[in-house]
JSON list of C-alpha atoms in Angstrom, two decimals:
[
{"chain": "T", "resi": 21, "resn": "MET", "atom": "CA", "xyz": [-35.68, 22.39, 18.74]},
{"chain": "T", "resi": 22, "resn": "LYS", "atom": "CA", "xyz": [-34.04, 23.65, 15.53]},
{"chain": "T", "resi": 23, "resn": "THR", "atom": "CA", "xyz": [-35.02, 27.17, 16.46]},
{"chain": "T", "resi": 24, "resn": "ARG", "atom": "CA", "xyz": [-33.27, 26.86, 19.82]},
{"chain": "T", "resi": 25, "resn": "ILE", "atom": "CA", "xyz": [-30.05, 25.64, 18.17]},
{"chain": "T", "resi": 26, "resn": "VAL", "atom": "CA", "xyz": [-30.02, 28.57, 15.77]},
{"chain": "T", "resi": 27, "resn": "LEU", "atom": "CA", "xyz": [-30.49, 31.01, 18.62]},
{"chain": "T", "resi": 28, "resn": "CYS", "atom": "CA", "xyz": [-27.60, 29.50, 20.62]},
{"chain": "T", "resi": 29, "resn": "VAL", "atom": "CA", "xyz": [-25.29, 29.74, 17.63]},
{"chain": "T", "resi": 30, "resn": "GLY", "atom": "CA", "xyz": [-26.31, 33.36, 17.22]},
{"chain": "T", "resi": 31, "resn": "CYS", "atom": "CA", "xyz": [-25.52, 34.07, 20.86]},
{"chain": "T", "resi": 32, "resn": "LEU", "atom": "CA", "xyz": [-22.08, 32.46, 20.58]},
{"chain": "T", "resi": 33, "resn": "ALA", "atom": "CA", "xyz": [-21.31, 34.49, 17.49]},
{"chain": "T", "resi": 34, "resn": "SER", "atom": "CA", "xyz": [-22.27, 37.68, 19.31]},
{"chain": "T", "resi": 35, "resn": "LEU", "atom": "CA", "xyz": [-20.02, 36.79, 22.24]},
{"chain": "T", "resi": 36, "resn": "CYS", "atom": "CA", "xyz": [-17.07, 36.15, 19.92]},
{"chain": "T", "resi": 37, "resn": "LEU", "atom": "CA", "xyz": [-17.54, 39.52, 18.26]},
{"chain": "T", "resi": 38, "resn": "MET", "atom": "CA", "xyz": [-17.75, 41.24, 21.64]},
{"chain": "T", "resi": 39, "resn": "GLY", "atom": "CA", "xyz": [-14.56, 39.52, 22.78]},
{"chain": "T", "resi": 40, "resn": "SER", "atom": "CA", "xyz": [-12.68, 40.83, 19.75]},
{"chain": "T", "resi": 41, "resn": "ALA", "atom": "CA", "xyz": [-13.98, 44.38, 20.04]},
{"chain": "T", "resi": 42, "resn": "PHE", "atom": "CA", "xyz": [-13.44, 44.73, 23.77]},
{"chain": "T", "resi": 43, "resn": "GLY", "atom": "CA", "xyz": [-10.15, 42.86, 24.19]},
{"chain": "T", "resi": 44, "resn": "VAL", "atom": "CA", "xyz": [-6.55, 43.90, 23.69]},
{"chain": "T", "resi": 45, "resn": "MET", "atom": "CA", "xyz": [-5.57, 45.56, 20.41]},
{"chain": "T", "resi": 46, "resn": "TYR", "atom": "CA", "xyz": [-1.98, 44.82, 19.28]},
{"chain": "T", "resi": 47, "resn": "VAL", "atom": "CA", "xyz": [0.33, 47.20, 17.42]},
{"chain": "T", "resi": 48, "resn": "VAL", "atom": "CA", "xyz": [3.74, 46.54, 15.81]},
{"chain": "T", "resi": 49, "resn": "PRO", "atom": "CA", "xyz": [6.01, 48.82, 13.73]},
{"chain": "T", "resi": 50, "resn": "GLU", "atom": "CA", "xyz": [5.72, 46.72, 10.59]},
{"chain": "T", "resi": 51, "resn": "ASN", "atom": "CA", "xyz": [3.30, 44.05, 9.41]},
{"chain": "T", "resi": 52, "resn": "PRO", "atom": "CA", "xyz": [3.04, 43.16, 5.70]},
{"chain": "T", "resi": 53, "resn": "GLY", "atom": "CA", "xyz": [0.24, 40.68, 6.33]},
{"chain": "T", "resi": 54, "resn": "THR", "atom": "CA", "xyz": [-3.30, 40.76, 7.72]},
{"chain": "T", "resi": 55, "resn": "ARG", "atom": "CA", "xyz": [-3.99, 43.62, 10.11]},
{"chain": "T", "resi": 56, "resn": "ASP", "atom": "CA", "xyz": [-6.98, 43.21, 12.39]},
{"chain": "T", "resi": 57, "resn": "GLY", "atom": "CA", "xyz": [-5.23, 44.02, 15.68]},
{"chain": "T", "resi": 58, "resn": "LEU", "atom": "CA", "xyz": [-6.37, 40.83, 17.39]},
{"chain": "T", "resi": 59, "resn": "SER", "atom": "CA", "xyz": [-2.93, 39.24, 17.88]},
{"chain": "T", "resi": 60, "resn": "TRP", "atom": "CA", "xyz": [0.76, 40.04, 17.58]},
{"chain": "T", "resi": 61, "resn": "GLU", "atom": "CA", "xyz": [0.80, 38.22, 14.24]},
{"chain": "T", "resi": 62, "resn": "THR", "atom": "CA", "xyz": [-2.08, 40.31, 12.84]},
{"chain": "T", "resi": 63, "resn": "ALA", "atom": "CA", "xyz": [-1.31, 43.57, 14.63]},
{"chain": "T", "resi": 64, "resn": "TYR", "atom": "CA", "xyz": [-2.02, 47.08, 13.44]},
{"chain": "T", "resi": 65, "resn": "THR", "atom": "CA", "xyz": [0.91, 49.32, 12.50]},
{"chain": "T", "resi": 66, "resn": "SER", "atom": "CA", "xyz": [-0.64, 52.53, 13.84]},
{"chain": "T", "resi": 67, "resn": "ILE", "atom": "CA", "xyz": [-1.05, 53.26, 17.56]},
{"chain": "T", "resi": 68, "resn": "GLN", "atom": "CA", "xyz": [-3.87, 55.68, 16.80]},
{"chain": "T", "resi": 69, "resn": "GLY", "atom": "CA", "xyz": [-5.68, 53.01, 14.81]},
{"chain": "T", "resi": 70, "resn": "GLY", "atom": "CA", "xyz": [-5.30, 50.47, 17.59]},
{"chain": "T", "resi": 71, "resn": "MET", "atom": "CA", "xyz": [-6.56, 53.02, 20.10]},
{"chain": "T", "resi": 72, "resn": "TYR", "atom": "CA", "xyz": [-9.64, 53.79, 18.04]},
{"chain": "T", "resi": 73, "resn": "TYR", "atom": "CA", "xyz": [-10.72, 50.16, 17.81]},
{"chain": "T", "resi": 74, "resn": "SER", "atom": "CA", "xyz": [-9.87, 49.48, 21.47]},
{"chain": "T", "resi": 75, "resn": "VAL", "atom": "CA", "xyz": [-12.45, 52.00, 22.69]},
{"chain": "T", "resi": 76, "resn": "THR", "atom": "CA", "xyz": [-15.17, 51.26, 20.15]},
{"chain": "T", "resi": 77, "resn": "GLY", "atom": "CA", "xyz": [-18.08, 50.22, 22.32]},
{"chain": "T", "resi": 78, "resn": "ASP", "atom": "CA", "xyz": [-16.09, 49.92, 25.55]},
{"chain": "T", "resi": 79, "resn": "ASP", "atom": "CA", "xyz": [-12.81, 50.74, 27.28]},
{"chain": "T", "resi": 80, "resn": "GLY", "atom": "CA", "xyz": [-9.88, 48.60, 26.13]},
{"chain": "T", "resi": 81, "resn": "GLU", "atom": "CA", "xyz": [-6.11, 48.21, 26.12]},
{"chain": "T", "resi": 82, "resn": "VAL", "atom": "CA", "xyz": [-3.56, 48.71, 23.34]},
{"chain": "T", "resi": 83, "resn": "TRP", "atom": "CA", "xyz": [-0.27, 46.78, 23.56]},
{"chain": "T", "resi": 84, "resn": "VAL", "atom": "CA", "xyz": [2.52, 48.29, 21.48]},
{"chain": "T", "resi": 85, "resn": "LYS", "atom": "CA", "xyz": [5.67, 46.42, 20.46]},
{"chain": "T", "resi": 86, "resn": "GLU", "atom": "CA", "xyz": [9.09, 48.06, 20.78]},
{"chain": "T", "resi": 87, "resn": "GLY", "atom": "CA", "xyz": [10.25, 50.23, 17.92]},
{"chain": "T", "resi": 88, "resn": "THR", "atom": "CA", "xyz": [9.72, 53.72, 16.55]},
{"chain": "T", "resi": 89, "resn": "TYR", "atom": "CA", "xyz": [6.31, 55.00, 15.49]},
{"chain": "T", "resi": 90, "resn": "ASN", "atom": "CA", "xyz": [6.37, 58.14, 13.38]},
{"chain": "T", "resi": 91, "resn": "GLU", "atom": "CA", "xyz": [2.97, 59.54, 14.23]},
{"chain": "T", "resi": 92, "resn": "THR", "atom": "CA", "xyz": [1.09, 61.79, 16.62]},
{"chain": "T", "resi": 93, "resn": "LEU", "atom": "CA", "xyz": [-1.55, 60.61, 19.08]},
{"chain": "T", "resi": 94, "resn": "TRP", "atom": "CA", "xyz": [-4.91, 62.08, 19.97]},
{"chain": "T", "resi": 95, "resn": "MET", "atom": "CA", "xyz": [-5.80, 60.30, 23.20]},
{"chain": "T", "resi": 96, "resn": "MET", "atom": "CA", "xyz": [-9.36, 59.09, 23.62]},
{"chain": "T", "resi": 97, "resn": "SER", "atom": "CA", "xyz": [-11.44, 58.59, 26.74]},
{"chain": "T", "resi": 98, "resn": "GLY", "atom": "CA", "xyz": [-11.18, 55.00, 27.90]},
{"chain": "T", "resi": 99, "resn": "ALA", "atom": "CA", "xyz": [-7.97, 54.24, 25.96]},
{"chain": "T", "resi": 100, "resn": "GLN", "atom": "CA", "xyz": [-5.27, 52.42, 27.92]},
{"chain": "T", "resi": 101, "resn": "VAL", "atom": "CA", "xyz": [-2.13, 52.45, 25.76]},
{"chain": "T", "resi": 102, "resn": "TYR", "atom": "CA", "xyz": [0.93, 50.47, 26.89]},
{"chain": "T", "resi": 103, "resn": "GLY", "atom": "CA", "xyz": [4.39, 50.30, 25.30]},
{"chain": "T", "resi": 104, "resn": "GLY", "atom": "CA", "xyz": [7.43, 48.21, 26.18]},
{"chain": "T", "resi": 105, "resn": "PHE", "atom": "CA", "xyz": [6.46, 44.86, 24.69]},
{"chain": "T", "resi": 106, "resn": "ALA", "atom": "CA", "xyz": [8.81, 42.47, 22.90]},
{"chain": "T", "resi": 107, "resn": "GLY", "atom": "CA", "xyz": [5.91, 41.22, 20.78]},
{"chain": "T", "resi": 108, "resn": "ASN", "atom": "CA", "xyz": [5.24, 37.79, 22.26]},
{"chain": "T", "resi": 109, "resn": "GLU", "atom": "CA", "xyz": [3.67, 38.55, 25.65]},
{"chain": "T", "resi": 110, "resn": "THR", "atom": "CA", "xyz": [0.33, 37.20, 26.78]},
{"chain": "T", "resi": 111, "resn": "SER", "atom": "CA", "xyz": [0.25, 39.25, 29.99]},
{"chain": "T", "resi": 112, "resn": "ARG", "atom": "CA", "xyz": [0.86, 42.97, 30.45]},
{"chain": "T", "resi": 113, "resn": "GLU", "atom": "CA", "xyz": [2.95, 42.19, 33.53]},
{"chain": "T", "resi": 114, "resn": "ASP", "atom": "CA", "xyz": [5.51, 40.45, 31.28]},
{"chain": "T", "resi": 115, "resn": "ARG", "atom": "CA", "xyz": [6.51, 43.60, 29.38]},
{"chain": "T", "resi": 116, "resn": "ASN", "atom": "CA", "xyz": [9.81, 45.40, 30.07]},
{"chain": "T", "resi": 117, "resn": "VAL", "atom": "CA", "xyz": [9.79, 49.09, 29.20]},
{"chain": "T", "resi": 118, "resn": "THR", "atom": "CA", "xyz": [13.57, 49.40, 29.73]},
{"chain": "T", "resi": 119, "resn": "GLU", "atom": "CA", "xyz": [14.60, 46.53, 27.47]},
{"chain": "T", "resi": 120, "resn": "ASN", "atom": "CA", "xyz": [11.92, 47.26, 24.86]},
{"chain": "T", "resi": 121, "resn": "PRO", "atom": "CA", "xyz": [12.00, 51.02, 24.15]},
{"chain": "T", "resi": 122, "resn": "THR", "atom": "CA", "xyz": [8.89, 52.16, 22.33]},
{"chain": "T", "resi": 123, "resn": "VAL", "atom": "CA", "xyz": [9.25, 55.58, 20.72]},
{"chain": "T", "resi": 124, "resn": "ILE", "atom": "CA", "xyz": [6.57, 57.95, 19.44]},
{"chain": "T", "resi": 125, "resn": "ASN", "atom": "CA", "xyz": [8.30, 60.50, 17.20]},
{"chain": "T", "resi": 126, "resn": "GLY", "atom": "CA", "xyz": [6.18, 63.48, 16.22]},
{"chain": "T", "resi": 127, "resn": "GLY", "atom": "CA", "xyz": [8.54, 64.48, 13.42]},
{"chain": "T", "resi": 128, "resn": "GLY", "atom": "CA", "xyz": [8.27, 68.19, 14.17]},
{"chain": "T", "resi": 129, "resn": "ALA", "atom": "CA", "xyz": [4.51, 68.27, 14.80]},
{"chain": "T", "resi": 130, "resn": "ASN", "atom": "CA", "xyz": [3.13, 70.89, 17.20]},
{"chain": "T", "resi": 131, "resn": "HIS", "atom": "CA", "xyz": [2.24, 68.24, 19.80]},
{"chain": "T", "resi": 132, "resn": "VAL", "atom": "CA", "xyz": [3.29, 64.59, 19.82]},
{"chain": "T", "resi": 133, "resn": "VAL", "atom": "CA", "xyz": [0.50, 63.50, 22.18]},
{"chain": "T", "resi": 134, "resn": "THR", "atom": "CA", "xyz": [-2.73, 65.37, 22.97]},
{"chain": "T", "resi": 135, "resn": "PHE", "atom": "CA", "xyz": [-5.24, 64.80, 25.78]},
{"chain": "T", "resi": 136, "resn": "HIS", "atom": "CA", "xyz": [-8.11, 67.08, 24.81]},
{"chain": "T", "resi": 137, "resn": "THR", "atom": "CA", "xyz": [-11.47, 68.54, 25.90]},
{"chain": "T", "resi": 138, "resn": "PRO", "atom": "CA", "xyz": [-12.69, 66.85, 28.08]},
{"chain": "T", "resi": 139, "resn": "ILE", "atom": "CA", "xyz": [-11.09, 63.46, 28.52]},
{"chain": "T", "resi": 140, "resn": "SER", "atom": "CA", "xyz": [-11.21, 60.80, 31.24]},
{"chain": "T", "resi": 141, "resn": "ASN", "atom": "CA", "xyz": [-9.83, 57.33, 31.99]},
{"chain": "T", "resi": 142, "resn": "ALA", "atom": "CA", "xyz": [-7.05, 57.60, 29.39]},
{"chain": "T", "resi": 143, "resn": "ARG", "atom": "CA", "xyz": [-3.56, 56.25, 30.10]},
{"chain": "T", "resi": 144, "resn": "LEU", "atom": "CA", "xyz": [-0.27, 56.43, 28.19]},
{"chain": "T", "resi": 145, "resn": "ASP", "atom": "CA", "xyz": [2.30, 54.11, 29.75]},
{"chain": "T", "resi": 146, "resn": "GLY", "atom": "CA", "xyz": [5.80, 53.01, 28.74]},
{"chain": "T", "resi": 147, "resn": "PHE", "atom": "CA", "xyz": [6.80, 55.27, 25.83]},
{"chain": "T", "resi": 148, "resn": "THR", "atom": "CA", "xyz": [9.47, 57.72, 24.78]},
{"chain": "T", "resi": 149, "resn": "ILE", "atom": "CA", "xyz": [7.85, 60.92, 23.51]},
{"chain": "T", "resi": 150, "resn": "THR", "atom": "CA", "xyz": [10.06, 62.98, 21.20]},
{"chain": "T", "resi": 151, "resn": "GLY", "atom": "CA", "xyz": [10.15, 65.17, 18.11]},
{"chain": "T", "resi": 152, "resn": "GLY", "atom": "CA", "xyz": [7.53, 67.74, 19.10]},
{"chain": "T", "resi": 153, "resn": "THR", "atom": "CA", "xyz": [8.02, 71.36, 18.02]},
{"chain": "T", "resi": 154, "resn": "ALA", "atom": "CA", "xyz": [5.19, 73.57, 19.28]},
{"chain": "T", "resi": 155, "resn": "GLN", "atom": "CA", "xyz": [4.94, 76.74, 17.22]},
{"chain": "T", "resi": 156, "resn": "GLY", "atom": "CA", "xyz": [2.42, 79.56, 17.14]},
{"chain": "T", "resi": 157, "resn": "SER", "atom": "CA", "xyz": [1.42, 82.67, 19.06]},
{"chain": "T", "resi": 158, "resn": "THR", "atom": "CA", "xyz": [-1.52, 80.96, 20.81]},
{"chain": "T", "resi": 159, "resn": "ALA", "atom": "CA", "xyz": [-1.89, 77.54, 22.48]},
{"chain": "T", "resi": 160, "resn": "ASP", "atom": "CA", "xyz": [-0.28, 75.86, 19.47]},
{"chain": "T", "resi": 161, "resn": "GLY", "atom": "CA", "xyz": [2.97, 77.34, 20.77]},
{"chain": "T", "resi": 162, "resn": "ASP", "atom": "CA", "xyz": [2.69, 75.33, 24.00]},
{"chain": "T", "resi": 163, "resn": "ALA", "atom": "CA", "xyz": [3.53, 71.66, 24.68]},
{"chain": "T", "resi": 164, "resn": "GLY", "atom": "CA", "xyz": [5.91, 70.20, 22.16]},
{"chain": "T", "resi": 165, "resn": "GLY", "atom": "CA", "xyz": [5.71, 66.77, 23.78]},
{"chain": "T", "resi": 166, "resn": "ILE", "atom": "CA", "xyz": [2.34, 66.30, 25.50]},
{"chain": "T", "resi": 167, "resn": "ARG", "atom": "CA", "xyz": [-0.56, 68.77, 25.60]},
{"chain": "T", "resi": 168, "resn": "CYS", "atom": "CA", "xyz": [-3.33, 68.32, 28.18]},
{"chain": "T", "resi": 169, "resn": "LEU", "atom": "CA", "xyz": [-6.54, 70.33, 28.02]},
{"chain": "T", "resi": 170, "resn": "MET", "atom": "CA", "xyz": [-9.30, 69.32, 30.47]},
{"chain": "T", "resi": 171, "resn": "ALA", "atom": "CA", "xyz": [-7.76, 65.93, 31.27]},
{"chain": "T", "resi": 172, "resn": "ASP", "atom": "CA", "xyz": [-9.26, 64.85, 34.59]},
{"chain": "T", "resi": 173, "resn": "GLU", "atom": "CA", "xyz": [-7.74, 62.95, 37.52]},
{"chain": "T", "resi": 174, "resn": "THR", "atom": "CA", "xyz": [-8.57, 59.56, 35.99]},
{"chain": "T", "resi": 175, "resn": "CYS", "atom": "CA", "xyz": [-6.03, 60.21, 33.19]},
{"chain": "T", "resi": 176, "resn": "ALA", "atom": "CA", "xyz": [-2.35, 59.31, 33.52]},
{"chain": "T", "resi": 177, "resn": "VAL", "atom": "CA", "xyz": [1.02, 59.45, 31.81]},
{"chain": "T", "resi": 178, "resn": "ALA", "atom": "CA", "xyz": [3.26, 56.85, 33.44]},
{"chain": "T", "resi": 179, "resn": "ASN", "atom": "CA", "xyz": [6.68, 55.26, 32.95]},
{"chain": "T", "resi": 180, "resn": "CYS", "atom": "CA", "xyz": [7.48, 57.56, 30.03]},
{"chain": "T", "resi": 181, "resn": "ILE", "atom": "CA", "xyz": [10.56, 59.44, 28.86]},
{"chain": "T", "resi": 182, "resn": "ILE", "atom": "CA", "xyz": [9.76, 62.87, 27.44]},
{"chain": "T", "resi": 183, "resn": "THR", "atom": "CA", "xyz": [12.82, 64.16, 25.60]},
{"chain": "T", "resi": 184, "resn": "GLY", "atom": "CA", "xyz": [13.88, 66.28, 22.65]},
{"chain": "T", "resi": 185, "resn": "ASN", "atom": "CA", "xyz": [10.77, 68.47, 22.46]},
{"chain": "T", "resi": 186, "resn": "THR", "atom": "CA", "xyz": [10.57, 72.26, 22.13]},
{"chain": "T", "resi": 187, "resn": "ALA", "atom": "CA", "xyz": [7.94, 75.00, 22.48]},
{"chain": "T", "resi": 188, "resn": "ILE", "atom": "CA", "xyz": [8.09, 78.53, 21.20]},
{"chain": "T", "resi": 189, "resn": "ARG", "atom": "CA", "xyz": [5.94, 79.54, 24.19]},
{"chain": "T", "resi": 190, "resn": "ASN", "atom": "CA", "xyz": [5.56, 77.32, 27.27]},
{"chain": "T", "resi": 191, "resn": "GLY", "atom": "CA", "xyz": [6.02, 73.70, 28.30]},
{"chain": "T", "resi": 192, "resn": "GLY", "atom": "CA", "xyz": [8.61, 72.17, 26.03]},
{"chain": "T", "resi": 193, "resn": "GLY", "atom": "CA", "xyz": [8.00, 68.69, 27.40]},
{"chain": "T", "resi": 194, "resn": "MET", "atom": "CA", "xyz": [4.41, 69.05, 28.60]},
{"chain": "T", "resi": 195, "resn": "ALA", "atom": "CA", "xyz": [1.81, 71.77, 29.12]},
{"chain": "T", "resi": 196, "resn": "LEU", "atom": "CA", "xyz": [-1.44, 71.51, 31.06]},
{"chain": "T", "resi": 197, "resn": "GLU", "atom": "CA", "xyz": [-4.59, 73.65, 31.09]},
{"chain": "T", "resi": 198, "resn": "TYR", "atom": "CA", "xyz": [-7.52, 72.85, 33.40]},
{"chain": "T", "resi": 199, "resn": "SER", "atom": "CA", "xyz": [-6.05, 69.37, 33.91]},
{"chain": "T", "resi": 200, "resn": "ASN", "atom": "CA", "xyz": [-5.61, 67.15, 36.97]},
{"chain": "T", "resi": 201, "resn": "ILE", "atom": "CA", "xyz": [-3.83, 64.32, 35.19]},
{"chain": "T", "resi": 202, "resn": "ALA", "atom": "CA", "xyz": [-1.36, 62.09, 37.05]},
{"chain": "T", "resi": 203, "resn": "VAL", "atom": "CA", "xyz": [2.23, 62.14, 35.70]},
{"chain": "T", "resi": 204, "resn": "VAL", "atom": "CA", "xyz": [3.95, 59.21, 37.38]},
{"chain": "T", "resi": 205, "resn": "ASN", "atom": "CA", "xyz": [7.47, 57.79, 37.22]},
{"chain": "T", "resi": 206, "resn": "CYS", "atom": "CA", "xyz": [8.38, 59.78, 34.10]},
{"chain": "T", "resi": 207, "resn": "ARG", "atom": "CA", "xyz": [11.65, 61.38, 33.05]},
{"chain": "T", "resi": 208, "resn": "PHE", "atom": "CA", "xyz": [11.80, 64.81, 31.42]},
{"chain": "T", "resi": 209, "resn": "ASP", "atom": "CA", "xyz": [15.16, 65.38, 29.76]},
{"chain": "T", "resi": 210, "resn": "THR", "atom": "CA", "xyz": [16.50, 67.84, 27.16]},
{"chain": "T", "resi": 211, "resn": "ASN", "atom": "CA", "xyz": [13.24, 69.65, 26.45]},
{"chain": "T", "resi": 212, "resn": "SER", "atom": "CA", "xyz": [13.15, 73.43, 26.05]},
{"chain": "T", "resi": 213, "resn": "ALA", "atom": "CA", "xyz": [10.75, 76.36, 25.87]},
{"chain": "T", "resi": 214, "resn": "ASP", "atom": "CA", "xyz": [11.24, 79.99, 24.88]},
{"chain": "T", "resi": 215, "resn": "GLY", "atom": "CA", "xyz": [8.80, 81.06, 27.57]},
{"chain": "T", "resi": 216, "resn": "HIS", "atom": "CA", "xyz": [8.02, 79.19, 30.81]},
{"chain": "T", "resi": 217, "resn": "GLY", "atom": "CA", "xyz": [8.53, 75.57, 31.81]},
{"chain": "T", "resi": 218, "resn": "GLY", "atom": "CA", "xyz": [11.20, 73.89, 29.73]},
{"chain": "T", "resi": 219, "resn": "ALA", "atom": "CA", "xyz": [10.04, 70.57, 31.22]},
{"chain": "T", "resi": 220, "resn": "ILE", "atom": "CA", "xyz": [6.43, 71.14, 32.38]},
{"chain": "T", "resi": 221, "resn": "HIS", "atom": "CA", "xyz": [4.12, 74.15, 32.37]},
{"chain": "T", "resi": 222, "resn": "CYS", "atom": "CA", "xyz": [0.92, 74.07, 34.47]},
{"chain": "T", "resi": 223, "resn": "ASP", "atom": "CA", "xyz": [-1.69, 76.73, 33.84]},
{"chain": "T", "resi": 224, "resn": "TYR", "atom": "CA", "xyz": [-5.35, 77.64, 34.47]},
{"chain": "T", "resi": 225, "resn": "ASP", "atom": "CA", "xyz": [-6.45, 75.71, 37.55]},
{"chain": "T", "resi": 226, "resn": "SER", "atom": "CA", "xyz": [-4.39, 72.63, 36.72]},
{"chain": "T", "resi": 227, "resn": "ALA", "atom": "CA", "xyz": [-3.62, 70.48, 39.77]},
{"chain": "T", "resi": 228, "resn": "PRO", "atom": "CA", "xyz": [-1.74, 67.45, 38.44]},
{"chain": "T", "resi": 229, "resn": "THR", "atom": "CA", "xyz": [-0.09, 64.76, 40.52]},
{"chain": "T", "resi": 230, "resn": "ILE", "atom": "CA", "xyz": [3.56, 64.73, 39.42]},
{"chain": "T", "resi": 231, "resn": "THR", "atom": "CA", "xyz": [6.21, 62.27, 40.61]},
{"chain": "T", "resi": 232, "resn": "CYS", "atom": "CA", "xyz": [8.95, 62.52, 38.00]},
{"chain": "T", "resi": 233, "resn": "LEU", "atom": "CA", "xyz": [12.61, 63.25, 37.34]},
{"chain": "T", "resi": 234, "resn": "LEU", "atom": "CA", "xyz": [13.36, 66.60, 35.70]},
{"chain": "T", "resi": 235, "resn": "TYR", "atom": "CA", "xyz": [16.70, 66.96, 33.93]},
{"chain": "T", "resi": 236, "resn": "THR", "atom": "CA", "xyz": [18.17, 69.55, 31.60]},
{"chain": "T", "resi": 237, "resn": "SER", "atom": "CA", "xyz": [15.15, 71.45, 30.26]},
{"chain": "T", "resi": 238, "resn": "PRO", "atom": "CA", "xyz": [16.05, 75.11, 29.77]},
{"chain": "T", "resi": 239, "resn": "SER", "atom": "CA", "xyz": [13.72, 78.07, 29.43]},
{"chain": "T", "resi": 240, "resn": "PRO", "atom": "CA", "xyz": [14.68, 81.74, 29.66]},
{"chain": "T", "resi": 241, "resn": "ARG", "atom": "CA", "xyz": [12.40, 82.32, 32.66]},
{"chain": "T", "resi": 242, "resn": "ASP", "atom": "CA", "xyz": [12.23, 79.14, 34.69]},
{"chain": "T", "resi": 243, "resn": "ARG", "atom": "CA", "xyz": [12.26, 75.37, 34.51]},
{"chain": "T", "resi": 244, "resn": "THR", "atom": "CA", "xyz": [8.81, 74.21, 35.56]},
{"chain": "T", "resi": 245, "resn": "ARG", "atom": "CA", "xyz": [6.09, 76.72, 36.24]},
{"chain": "T", "resi": 246, "resn": "SER", "atom": "CA", "xyz": [2.56, 76.81, 37.60]},
{"chain": "T", "resi": 247, "resn": "ARG", "atom": "CA", "xyz": [0.29, 79.82, 37.19]},
{"chain": "T", "resi": 248, "resn": "MET", "atom": "CA", "xyz": [-3.31, 80.48, 38.14]},
{"chain": "T", "resi": 249, "resn": "PRO", "atom": "CA", "xyz": [-5.59, 82.96, 36.38]},
{"chain": "T", "resi": 250, "resn": "SER", "atom": "CA", "xyz": [-5.57, 86.46, 37.85]},
{"chain": "T", "resi": 251, "resn": "SER", "atom": "CA", "xyz": [-9.17, 85.97, 38.95]},
{"chain": "T", "resi": 252, "resn": "ALA", "atom": "CA", "xyz": [-8.26, 82.96, 41.13]}
]
């Protein structure tokens, strides 16, 4: 009988640990106290950190409180990252991305957000993406805001504002290579590129689904461009 009780306690402990690892991870701009990501009160202060722990062992969600986050993101397969929270919600449906602007500022980094080689089931939803400055003579010169390389059709960027990003080559706001990502209900405004696609540049067999608003995004050659390889 004692053995059975010990085993049950062990099972309950395992379930509690699984619930923590696989549940929502919370992120806030500042938190001087405990940071385990399991509640708003004990939230992480890094979106990348919250994302890492959300996908450890299983797909998970990251809820990010309004504010400015001075960092860059490397998206991970299975990560579902949502901004627009006031910091007291218990349901994702209660967030308001308009009233609670959540900004990721790359601070002049080559790419603010990267979906990379290969990646699936990753979602970025409810953020302002700004401060990207893509520089370089190769792919580093593309995609000041968001770079997608081999992001499949299960990936999405939704309800985002992509603004104030530049590229010395192509895709000031966003550049895609071999990617079928969905870009839904986003606004591209005041991005620029020295080459093609001040807002978005699609290249190399990319076939994204795009339903967005494109505003002032100058490039010397065009605004938004798609090109296939010469062998296609």
